[in-house]
Coordinates of C-alpha atoms in Angstrom, one line a residue:
M19 CA 36.6 49.2 74.7
A20 CA 39.6 51.2 75.8
K21 CA 39.8 51.9 79.5
N22 CA 39.9 55.4 80.8
R23 CA 43.4 55.9 82.3
I24 CA 44.0 58.6 84.9
K25 CA 46.4 61.0 83.4
A26 CA 49.6 61.4 85.5
K27 CA 49.9 64.7 87.4
S28 CA 52.4 67.0 85.9
K29 CA 55.4 67.9 88.0
R30 CA 55.6 71.3 86.5
I31 CA 55.5 74.2 89.0
T32 CA 55.5 77.9 88.7
C33 CA 58.7 79.8 88.6
H34 CA 57.7 81.6 91.8
K35 CA 57.4 78.4 93.7
R36 CA 60.6 76.9 92.2
Y37 CA 62.7 80.0 93.2
K38 CA 61.1 80.0 96.6
I39 CA 62.3 76.4 97.2
L40 CA 65.8 77.2 96.0
R41 CA 65.9 80.2 98.3
K42 CA 64.8 78.1 101.3
V43 CA 67.5 75.5 100.5
R44 CA 70.2 78.2 100.4
E45 CA 69.0 79.6 103.7
H46 CA 69.1 76.2 105.3
H47 CA 72.6 75.5 104.0
R48 CA 73.8 78.9 105.3
K49 CA 72.3 78.1 108.7
I50 CA 74.1 74.8 108.8
R51 CA 77.4 76.3 107.9
K52 CA 76.9 79.0 110.6
E53 CA 76.2 76.4 113.3
A54 CA 79.2 74.3 112.2
K55 CA 81.5 77.3 112.6
K56 CA 80.4 77.7 116.2
N57 CA 81.3 74.0 117.0
V58 CA 84.8 74.2 115.5
T59 CA 87.5 72.8 117.7
Q60 CA 91.2 72.0 117.3
H61 CA 90.9 68.3 116.6
K62 CA 87.6 68.0 114.5
S63 CA 87.7 67.4 110.8
K64 CA 85.4 68.8 108.2
L65 CA 83.5 65.5 108.0
D66 CA 82.8 65.6 111.8
L67 CA 81.6 69.2 111.5
F68 CA 79.3 68.3 108.6
S69 CA 77.8 65.4 110.4
L70 CA 77.4 67.5 113.6
S71 CA 75.7 70.3 111.7
L72 CA 73.2 67.8 110.1
Q73 CA 72.0 66.9 113.6
G74 CA 70.7 70.3 114.1
K75 CA 70.8 72.6 117.1
D76 CA 71.0 71.0 120.5
P77 CA 67.5 71.6 122.1
G78 CA 69.0 71.2 125.6
I79 CA 67.4 69.4 128.5
P80 CA 63.6 69.3 128.4
N81 CA 61.6 70.6 131.4
S82 CA 59.8 67.3 131.7
F83 CA 63.1 65.4 132.3
P84 CA 62.9 64.0 135.9
F85 CA 66.6 64.5 136.8
K86 CA 67.1 67.9 135.2
E87 CA 68.5 69.5 138.3
E88 CA 71.0 66.7 138.9
V89 CA 72.2 67.0 135.3
F90 CA 72.7 70.7 135.7
R91 CA 74.7 70.2 138.9
H92 CA 76.8 67.6 137.2
V93 CA 77.6 70.0 134.3
E94 CA 78.5 72.8 136.7
E95 CA 80.8 70.5 138.6
L96 CA 82.6 69.4 135.4
K97 CA 83.0 73.1 134.4
K98 CA 84.4 73.9 137.9
Q99 CA 86.8 71.0 137.8
T100 CA 88.0 72.0 134.3
N101 CA 88.7 75.6 135.5
E102 CA 90.5 74.3 138.6
V103 CA 92.8 72.1 136.5
R104 CA 93.5 74.9 134.2
E105 CA 94.4 77.3 137.0
Y106 CA 96.6 74.6 138.7
N107 CA 98.5 74.0 135.5
L108 CA 99.0 77.8 135.0
L109 CA 100.3 78.3 138.6
H110 CA 102.4 75.2 138.3
A111 CA 104.0 76.5 135.1
R112 CA 104.8 79.8 136.7
K113 CA 106.4 78.2 139.8
P114 CA 110.2 78.3 139.5
V115 CA 112.0 75.0 139.7
E116 CA 114.5 74.7 142.6
N117 CA 118.0 73.5 141.8
S118 CA 121.1 73.4 143.9
A119 CA 123.3 74.7 141.1
K120 CA 122.8 78.5 141.1
V121 CA 124.4 81.2 139.0
A122 CA 126.6 83.5 140.9
S123 CA 125.2 87.0 141.1
T124 CA 127.7 89.6 139.8
P125 CA 127.4 93.4 139.7
A126 CA 127.0 93.2 135.9
S127 CA 124.1 90.7 136.1
S128 CA 122.5 92.8 138.9
G129 CA 122.6 95.8 136.6
L130 CA 121.0 93.9 133.8
R131 CA 118.3 92.7 136.1
R132 CA 117.6 96.3 137.0
E133 CA 117.4 97.2 133.4
A134 CA 114.9 94.4 132.8
D135 CA 112.7 95.5 135.7
K136 CA 112.8 99.1 134.4
V137 CA 111.5 97.9 131.0
I138 CA 108.7 95.9 132.7
M139 CA 107.6 99.0 134.7
E140 CA 107.8 101.4 131.8
A141 CA 106.1 99.3 129.1
D142 CA 102.4 98.8 128.6
V143 CA 102.8 95.5 126.8
I144 CA 105.6 93.0 127.2
L145 CA 106.8 90.7 124.4
E146 CA 108.6 87.7 125.7
V147 CA 110.7 86.2 122.9
L148 CA 111.1 82.4 122.9
D149 CA 113.3 80.2 120.7
A150 CA 111.1 77.9 118.7
R151 CA 113.7 75.1 119.0
D152 CA 113.4 75.1 122.8
P153 CA 110.4 77.2 124.0
L154 CA 110.3 75.9 127.5
G155 CA 114.1 76.2 128.0
T156 CA 114.1 79.9 126.9
R157 CA 110.9 80.7 128.9
S158 CA 111.4 82.7 132.1
M159 CA 108.8 82.1 134.7
E160 CA 110.2 84.8 137.0
T161 CA 109.8 87.4 134.2
E162 CA 106.2 86.3 133.6
Q163 CA 105.5 86.6 137.4
K164 CA 106.9 90.1 137.4
V165 CA 104.8 91.1 134.4
L166 CA 101.6 89.7 135.9
A167 CA 102.4 91.4 139.3
A168 CA 102.7 94.7 137.5
K169 CA 99.4 94.1 135.7
K170 CA 100.8 94.4 132.2
R171 CA 99.8 92.5 129.1
L172 CA 102.1 89.6 128.1
V173 CA 102.5 88.2 124.6
L174 CA 104.8 85.3 123.8
I175 CA 106.7 85.5 120.5
L176 CA 107.8 82.2 119.1
N177 CA 110.9 83.3 117.1
K178 CA 113.0 81.3 114.6
I179 CA 110.1 79.2 113.4
D180 CA 112.0 78.4 110.2
L181 CA 114.3 76.0 112.2
I182 CA 111.6 73.6 113.3
P183 CA 109.1 71.3 111.4
K184 CA 105.6 72.4 110.9
T185 CA 104.1 69.7 113.2
N186 CA 106.4 70.9 116.1
L187 CA 105.3 74.5 115.5
E188 CA 101.6 73.7 115.6
S189 CA 102.0 71.6 118.8
W190 CA 103.9 74.3 120.6
L191 CA 101.4 77.0 119.5
F192 CA 98.5 74.8 120.8
Y193 CA 100.3 74.2 124.1
L194 CA 101.5 77.8 124.8
R195 CA 98.2 79.4 123.9
Q196 CA 96.6 77.7 126.9
F197 CA 98.5 80.3 129.0
Y198 CA 99.1 83.5 127.0
P199 CA 98.6 84.9 123.5
V200 CA 101.3 83.4 121.2
L201 CA 102.4 84.5 117.7
P202 CA 104.8 82.7 115.4
F203 CA 107.6 84.9 114.0
K204 CA 110.7 84.8 111.8
A205 CA 113.0 87.8 111.9
N206 CA 114.6 89.2 108.8
T207 CA 118.2 87.9 108.1
Q208 CA 119.1 90.0 105.0
Q209 CA 122.5 91.6 104.9
Q210 CA 121.4 95.2 103.9
S211 CA 120.9 97.7 106.7
K212 CA 117.7 99.3 105.2
H213 CA 114.5 98.3 103.4
L214 CA 114.3 94.9 105.0
S215 CA 111.6 92.9 103.2
R216 CA 108.6 91.1 104.7
G217 CA 106.5 88.1 103.7
K218 CA 103.0 86.8 104.3
W219 CA 101.5 83.5 105.2
I220 CA 99.6 81.2 102.8
E221 CA 98.7 78.3 105.1
N222 CA 97.0 76.1 102.5
A223 CA 99.5 76.5 99.7
S224 CA 102.0 73.8 98.8
E225 CA 105.7 74.4 98.7
D226 CA 105.9 73.6 95.0
I227 CA 103.6 76.5 94.2
L228 CA 105.5 78.9 96.4
T229 CA 108.9 78.0 95.0
K230 CA 108.0 77.8 91.3
S231 CA 105.5 80.6 90.9
K232 CA 106.9 84.2 90.7
K233 CA 103.6 85.6 91.8
Y234 CA 103.9 83.9 95.3
S235 CA 107.6 84.2 95.6
R236 CA 107.2 86.6 98.6
Y237 CA 104.8 84.4 100.5
A238 CA 105.6 81.3 102.6
V239 CA 103.9 78.6 104.5
F240 CA 104.8 77.5 108.0
T241 CA 107.4 75.1 106.8
L242 CA 110.1 77.6 105.9
N243 CA 113.5 76.6 104.8
S244 CA 116.8 77.9 106.3
R245 CA 117.6 79.8 103.1
C246 CA 114.6 82.1 103.4
T247 CA 115.8 85.6 104.5
R248 CA 112.4 87.4 104.5
A249 CA 110.5 88.1 107.7
F250 CA 107.2 86.4 108.5
G251 CA 104.6 87.1 111.1
V252 CA 105.1 90.9 111.1
D253 CA 101.5 91.9 110.0
E254 CA 100.0 89.7 112.7
L255 CA 102.2 91.2 115.4
L256 CA 101.6 94.8 114.3
S257 CA 97.8 94.1 114.1
L258 CA 97.8 92.8 117.7
L259 CA 99.8 95.8 118.9
A260 CA 97.5 98.1 117.1
N261 CA 94.5 96.6 119.0
Y262 CA 96.3 96.9 122.3
S263 CA 97.2 100.5 121.4
R264 CA 93.5 101.5 120.9
N265 CA 92.5 99.9 124.1
E266 CA 95.3 101.2 126.3
L267 CA 95.2 104.8 125.1
K268 CA 91.5 105.0 125.9
K269 CA 92.2 104.0 129.5
K270 CA 95.1 106.3 130.3
T271 CA 95.0 110.1 130.7
H272 CA 97.6 112.5 129.3
K273 CA 99.4 112.6 132.7
E274 CA 99.7 108.8 132.7
N275 CA 100.9 108.6 129.1
P276 CA 102.3 112.0 128.0
V277 CA 103.9 110.5 124.9
G278 CA 100.5 109.4 123.6
C279 CA 101.6 106.1 122.2
L280 CA 101.9 102.4 123.2
T281 CA 105.1 101.4 124.8
V282 CA 106.1 97.8 124.2
G283 CA 109.0 96.1 126.0
V284 CA 110.9 93.2 124.4
V285 CA 112.4 90.8 127.0
G286 CA 113.8 87.3 126.9
L287 CA 116.9 85.2 127.4
P288 CA 120.1 86.1 125.5
N289 CA 120.3 85.2 121.8
T290 CA 116.6 84.6 121.3
G291 CA 116.3 87.3 118.7
K292 CA 115.0 90.4 120.5
S293 CA 117.0 93.0 118.6
A294 CA 116.4 91.2 115.3
I295 CA 112.6 91.4 115.9
I296 CA 112.9 95.2 116.5
N297 CA 115.0 95.6 113.4
T298 CA 112.4 93.6 111.4
L299 CA 109.5 95.8 112.6
K300 CA 111.5 99.0 111.9
R301 CA 112.6 97.6 108.5
Q302 CA 116.2 98.8 109.2
K303 CA 119.0 97.7 111.5
V304 CA 118.7 100.2 114.4
C305 CA 119.8 97.7 117.1
A306 CA 123.0 95.7 117.1
S307 CA 122.3 92.0 116.7
G308 CA 124.4 88.9 116.1
N309 CA 124.8 85.2 116.9
V310 CA 126.8 86.0 120.0
P311 CA 124.8 86.4 123.2
G312 CA 125.1 89.6 125.2
I313 CA 125.5 92.2 122.4
T314 CA 122.8 94.4 123.9
R315 CA 124.0 95.9 127.2
Q316 CA 121.5 98.6 127.9
C317 CA 117.9 99.5 127.1
Q318 CA 117.2 101.3 123.8
R319 CA 114.0 103.0 122.8
I320 CA 113.0 102.7 119.1
R321 CA 110.0 104.4 117.6
I322 CA 108.2 102.3 115.0
D323 CA 105.4 104.8 114.1
K324 CA 103.5 107.6 115.7
D325 CA 101.5 105.2 117.9
L326 CA 104.2 102.6 118.8
F327 CA 107.4 102.6 120.8
L328 CA 109.6 99.6 121.4
I329 CA 112.1 99.1 124.2
D330 CA 115.0 96.7 123.5
S331 CA 116.3 95.2 126.7
P332 CA 119.5 93.2 127.3
G333 CA 119.1 89.4 127.6
I334 CA 119.5 88.2 131.1
V335 CA 119.0 85.0 133.0
I336 CA 116.7 86.0 135.7
S337 CA 116.1 82.5 137.0
A338 CA 118.1 81.7 140.1
S339 CA 117.8 78.0 139.3
A340 CA 119.6 78.1 136.0
D341 CA 122.5 75.6 135.5
Q342 CA 125.6 76.8 133.8
S343 CA 125.8 73.8 131.5
E344 CA 122.2 74.4 130.3
L345 CA 122.9 78.0 129.7
V346 CA 126.0 77.1 127.5
L347 CA 123.9 74.6 125.5
R348 CA 121.2 77.2 124.9
N349 CA 123.9 79.7 123.8
C350 CA 122.8 82.1 126.6
V351 CA 126.3 82.9 127.8
R352 CA 129.6 83.5 126.1
V353 CA 132.1 80.7 126.1
S354 CA 135.8 81.7 126.5
Y355 CA 138.3 79.3 125.1

């Protein structure tokens, strides 16, 4: 006699339940991605973020933990120590280095210093231009101290990024952004006097795609070659200045700012590319620039648009501890043969 076998239960479910399960899965994945974005750091890979997101949200220290107050005090001490180390590094970086070899002060250099001080006092935002090949050598701590003393916004512009490798650029950006906002930039080097072209960034694109494809011929990655004449980093800089303009104009009255626009001063050592940056933003050569230091001898006001003024300042060596040999190697002074 045949045995009565229990019929296997069907795995079929209703469409309503199936779609409900899929919707819950999508919401769960979206929540994991959202939590992973909050835990993004400079040195974590995608695999680390995925494994971290699978662990779920940190519940914190339970109330029943016997040493909860001690753990809280330890965490607060670590935060305090981290802030103290950061403030110490910032103050140490601003402190000028003493050196016995000092540059002789001449009437011409004193006049240039007065021009630079005038730019710092008149401008709302200060752009300090650094040479990407030697950012620390072209960085003036005295200028930064004067800007902070005047309570003005300071932004570092890392110019000539096409002359260094990509790894060097990323390392310098990571280091300098611990102190101030930093933007990479490449000034336009085209020969015409008007209609200077610009480019945009595609960080994840390969150089083969950018060089072979006509569609992406006006784009570039961080590893630019020396033959590239287009400007890069313009959109990011203008966007940052537009944000500053909205914030600054709200704070000031008509008497404090009768012009009704943001004034940006461009300062830096000689031959770092200050005038070239202004020409790039204006898209025409309104300031004299060249590979010889000391071309700009006085301040010049350039209007970029209705909400933005730029002040081109002469390049000066404000540091009293500068060595003449170092200035010659950095092409900050003219050499007479």
